Tab-separated table of C-alpha atoms in Angstrom:
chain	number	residue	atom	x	y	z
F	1	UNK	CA	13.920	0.369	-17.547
F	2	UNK	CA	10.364	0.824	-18.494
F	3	UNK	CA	10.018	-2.815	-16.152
F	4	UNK	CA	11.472	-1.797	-13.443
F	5	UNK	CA	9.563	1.887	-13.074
F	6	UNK	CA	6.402	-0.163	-13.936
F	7	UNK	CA	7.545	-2.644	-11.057
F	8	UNK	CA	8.455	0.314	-8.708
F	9	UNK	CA	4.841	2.154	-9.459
F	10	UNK	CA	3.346	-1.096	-8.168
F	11	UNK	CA	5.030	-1.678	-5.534
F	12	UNK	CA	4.176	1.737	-4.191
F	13	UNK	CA	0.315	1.261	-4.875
F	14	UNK	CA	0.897	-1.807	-2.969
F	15	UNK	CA	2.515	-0.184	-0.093
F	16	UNK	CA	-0.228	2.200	-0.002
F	17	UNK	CA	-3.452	0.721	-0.265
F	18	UNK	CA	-1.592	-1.436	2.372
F	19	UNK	CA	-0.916	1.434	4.518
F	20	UNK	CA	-4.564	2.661	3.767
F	21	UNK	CA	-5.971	-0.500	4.934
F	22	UNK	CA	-4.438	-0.443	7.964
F	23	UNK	CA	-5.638	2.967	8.804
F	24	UNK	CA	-9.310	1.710	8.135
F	25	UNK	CA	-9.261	-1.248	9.702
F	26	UNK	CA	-6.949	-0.085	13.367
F	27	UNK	CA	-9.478	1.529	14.568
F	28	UNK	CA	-12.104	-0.737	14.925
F	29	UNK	CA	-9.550	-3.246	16.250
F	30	UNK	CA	-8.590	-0.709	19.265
F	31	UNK	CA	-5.318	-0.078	18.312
């Protein structure tokens, strides 16, 4: 179990700095 919450906590810091990216960098492309 301790796995898959480890694989789950990445996954979301992932998806985030993902997400966060995309609001830094959409801007500057015009979107």
């Amino acid at each position: 179990e301790l796995g898959l919450d480890l694989a789950q906590n990445l996954s979301f810091k992932l998806e985030n700095s993902m997400q966060y990216k995309l609001l830094k960098y959409a801007p500057q492309r015009g979107y």
